[in-house]
Coordinates of C-alpha atoms in Angstrom, one line a residue:
X153 CA 28.4 -13.6 30.8
X154 CA 30.3 -14.3 34.1
X155 CA 33.6 -16.1 33.8
X156 CA 33.5 -19.8 34.4
X157 CA 36.6 -22.0 34.6
X158 CA 37.1 -24.2 31.6
X159 CA 37.0 -27.4 33.7
X160 CA 33.6 -26.4 35.0
X161 CA 32.4 -25.4 31.5
X162 CA 33.6 -28.8 30.2
X163 CA 31.5 -30.7 32.8
X164 CA 28.5 -28.5 32.1
X165 CA 28.7 -29.1 28.4
X166 CA 29.1 -32.9 28.8
X167 CA 26.0 -32.9 31.0
X168 CA 24.1 -30.9 28.5
X169 CA 25.3 -33.2 25.7
X170 CA 24.1 -36.2 27.6
X171 CA 20.7 -34.7 28.0
X172 CA 20.5 -33.7 24.3
X173 CA 21.8 -37.1 23.2
X174 CA 19.2 -38.9 25.3
X175 CA 16.5 -36.8 23.7
X176 CA 17.6 -36.7 20.1
X177 CA 20.2 -39.5 19.5
X178 CA 23.7 -39.1 18.1
X179 CA 22.8 -38.3 14.6
X180 CA 20.5 -35.3 15.4
X181 CA 22.7 -33.9 18.2
X182 CA 24.9 -31.1 17.0
X183 CA 27.2 -28.6 18.8
X184 CA 24.4 -26.0 18.2
X185 CA 21.8 -28.3 19.9
X186 CA 24.1 -28.9 22.9
X187 CA 24.9 -25.1 23.2
X188 CA 21.2 -24.4 23.3
X189 CA 20.7 -27.1 25.9
X190 CA 23.5 -25.5 28.0
X191 CA 22.1 -22.0 27.3
X192 CA 25.4 -20.7 26.0
X193 CA 26.5 -19.2 22.7
X194 CA 27.8 -21.7 20.1
X195 CA 31.2 -19.9 20.1
X196 CA 31.5 -20.7 23.8
X197 CA 30.8 -24.3 23.2
X198 CA 33.3 -24.5 20.3
X199 CA 36.0 -22.9 22.5
X200 CA 35.9 -26.0 24.8
X201 CA 34.8 -28.6 22.2
X202 CA 35.9 -27.5 18.7
X203 CA 34.1 -30.4 17.1
X204 CA 31.2 -32.8 17.7
X205 CA 33.7 -35.7 17.6
X206 CA 35.7 -34.3 20.5
X207 CA 32.5 -33.7 22.5
X208 CA 31.2 -37.2 21.9
X209 CA 34.5 -38.7 22.9
X210 CA 34.3 -36.8 26.2
X211 CA 30.7 -38.0 26.7
X212 CA 31.7 -41.6 26.1
X213 CA 34.4 -41.3 28.7
X214 CA 32.0 -39.7 31.1
X215 CA 29.4 -42.5 30.7
X216 CA 32.0 -45.2 31.1
X217 CA 33.4 -43.5 34.2
X218 CA 29.9 -43.4 35.7
X219 CA 29.0 -47.0 34.9
X220 CA 32.5 -48.2 36.0
X221 CA 32.1 -46.3 39.3
X222 CA 28.8 -47.9 40.0
X223 CA 30.2 -51.3 39.2
X224 CA 33.1 -50.7 41.6
X225 CA 30.8 -49.8 44.4
X226 CA 28.3 -52.5 43.8
X227 CA 29.9 -55.6 45.3
X228 CA 30.5 -56.4 49.0
X229 CA 33.8 -58.2 48.9
X230 CA 34.0 -59.4 52.6
X231 CA 31.7 -62.4 52.4
X232 CA 33.1 -64.5 49.6
X233 CA 33.0 -64.7 45.9
X234 CA 29.5 -66.1 45.5
X235 CA 28.0 -63.3 47.6
X236 CA 30.0 -60.7 45.8
X237 CA 28.7 -61.9 42.4
X238 CA 25.1 -62.1 43.5
X239 CA 25.0 -58.9 45.5
X240 CA 27.0 -57.0 42.9
X241 CA 24.6 -58.0 40.1
X242 CA 21.6 -56.9 42.1
X243 CA 23.0 -53.6 43.2
X244 CA 24.2 -52.7 39.8
X245 CA 20.9 -53.6 38.2
X246 CA 18.9 -51.6 40.8
X247 CA 21.1 -48.5 40.5
X248 CA 21.7 -48.3 36.8
X249 CA 19.3 -50.5 34.8
X250 CA 15.9 -50.5 36.5
X251 CA 14.6 -47.1 35.8
X252 CA 17.8 -46.2 33.8
X253 CA 16.7 -47.1 30.3
X254 CA 17.9 -43.8 28.8
X255 CA 21.4 -44.2 30.2
X256 CA 21.7 -47.7 28.8
X257 CA 20.3 -46.7 25.4
X258 CA 22.8 -43.8 25.4
X259 CA 25.7 -46.2 26.2
X260 CA 24.9 -48.6 23.4
X261 CA 24.4 -45.7 20.8
X262 CA 27.7 -44.2 21.8
X263 CA 29.4 -47.6 21.6
X264 CA 28.1 -48.0 18.0
X265 CA 29.2 -44.5 17.2
X266 CA 32.8 -45.3 18.4
X267 CA 32.9 -48.5 16.4
X268 CA 31.8 -46.8 13.2
X269 CA 33.9 -43.7 13.5
X270 CA 37.5 -44.0 12.3
X271 CA 39.9 -43.1 15.1
X272 CA 37.5 -43.8 17.9
X273 CA 37.3 -47.6 17.8
X274 CA 39.6 -47.8 20.8
X275 CA 36.9 -46.2 22.9
X276 CA 34.6 -49.1 22.5
X277 CA 37.3 -51.6 23.3
X278 CA 38.5 -49.6 26.4
X279 CA 34.9 -49.3 27.5
X280 CA 34.4 -53.0 27.9
X281 CA 37.9 -53.5 29.2
X282 CA 37.2 -51.0 31.9
X283 CA 34.1 -52.8 33.0
X284 CA 35.8 -56.2 33.0
X285 CA 38.7 -54.8 35.0
X286 CA 36.5 -53.5 37.7
X287 CA 34.5 -56.7 38.0
X288 CA 37.7 -58.8 38.0
X289 CA 39.0 -56.6 40.8
X290 CA 36.1 -57.2 43.2
X291 CA 35.9 -60.9 42.3
X292 CA 39.6 -61.2 43.2
X293 CA 39.2 -59.3 46.4
X294 CA 36.2 -61.3 47.5
X295 CA 37.9 -64.6 46.9
X296 CA 41.2 -63.6 48.5
X297 CA 39.5 -62.2 51.6
X298 CA 37.5 -65.5 52.0
X299 CA 40.6 -67.7 51.3
X300 CA 38.9 -69.0 48.1
X301 CA 40.3 -69.9 44.7
X302 CA 38.6 -70.0 41.3
X303 CA 38.9 -72.6 38.6
X304 CA 39.3 -69.9 36.0
X305 CA 41.1 -66.6 36.0
X306 CA 39.2 -63.6 37.5
X307 CA 39.7 -61.8 34.2
X308 CA 37.8 -64.5 32.3
X309 CA 35.2 -64.7 35.0
X310 CA 34.7 -61.0 34.8
X311 CA 34.3 -61.0 31.0
X312 CA 31.6 -63.6 31.3
X313 CA 29.7 -61.6 33.9
X314 CA 30.0 -58.4 31.8
X315 CA 28.9 -60.3 28.7
X316 CA 25.9 -61.8 30.5
X317 CA 24.9 -58.4 32.0
X318 CA 25.2 -56.8 28.6
X319 CA 22.8 -59.3 27.1
X320 CA 20.3 -59.0 29.9
X321 CA 20.3 -55.2 29.6
X322 CA 19.6 -55.3 25.9
X323 CA 16.7 -57.6 26.5
X324 CA 15.4 -55.4 29.3
X325 CA 15.6 -52.1 27.3
X326 CA 13.8 -53.8 24.4
X327 CA 11.1 -55.4 26.7
X328 CA 11.3 -54.3 30.3
X329 CA 10.0 -57.4 32.1
X330 CA 11.2 -57.3 35.7
X331 CA 10.3 -60.9 36.6
X332 CA 12.2 -62.2 33.5
X333 CA 15.2 -59.9 34.2
X334 CA 15.3 -61.2 37.8
X335 CA 15.3 -64.8 36.6
X336 CA 18.1 -63.9 34.1
X337 CA 20.3 -62.4 36.8
X338 CA 19.8 -65.5 39.0
X339 CA 20.7 -67.7 36.1
X340 CA 23.8 -65.6 35.3
X341 CA 24.9 -65.7 38.9
X342 CA 24.5 -69.4 39.1
X343 CA 26.4 -70.0 35.8
X344 CA 29.3 -67.7 36.7
X345 CA 29.6 -69.1 40.2
X346 CA 29.6 -72.6 38.7
X347 CA 32.3 -71.5 36.3
X348 CA 34.4 -70.3 39.2
X349 CA 33.9 -73.6 40.9
X350 CA 35.1 -75.5 37.8
X351 CA 31.8 -76.4 36.3
X352 CA 30.1 -77.5 39.5
X353 CA 26.3 -76.9 39.3
X354 CA 24.8 -74.4 41.5
X355 CA 21.2 -74.7 42.9
X356 CA 19.0 -71.9 41.7
X357 CA 17.1 -72.0 45.0
X358 CA 19.9 -72.1 47.6
X359 CA 22.9 -70.8 45.7
X360 CA 24.8 -73.9 47.0
X361 CA 26.2 -76.9 45.1
X362 CA 23.6 -79.5 43.9

């Protein structure tokens, strides 16, 4: 077998693990299954990841990095806070939710694994903190560039956006109704924009104050 750097092997094994997890779920995915998916001997897999727990931790971090990266790239921050929220929600949904059911299922299954596995609970907390930090960053940038202020902290606003998106994703993976999901995103955008304005209602049709 040709020599492959450990860092390259690590990335290959994480990708193979994600494929296996999406197909079989956490409970039925073993190091042996992932090794077969990666087409390497089990001993090679164990050299990089000695245990299933270490491999799953790496997969969780990889999934969070991917989702946080898309969140970071989703919003245009040069046209004010309202536009950043609306456009950010739509871009994120298009890139990672619509047609990305397997990734979302994998994310939730790994979150539950982290919460139920002693010593890994911090991964679940850090996962959602990472998402909220990214959203808070682009909300703050959008507001500052437009000379706007918000009635609540950007951290609180971001947590509400992340919580709303999380609920919409769960509904969508259970029953993928695009029209309902679109209405949900519009309602979430209106509610969070209203929150940023101090409770001022936002028109669902125009996006402006009622």
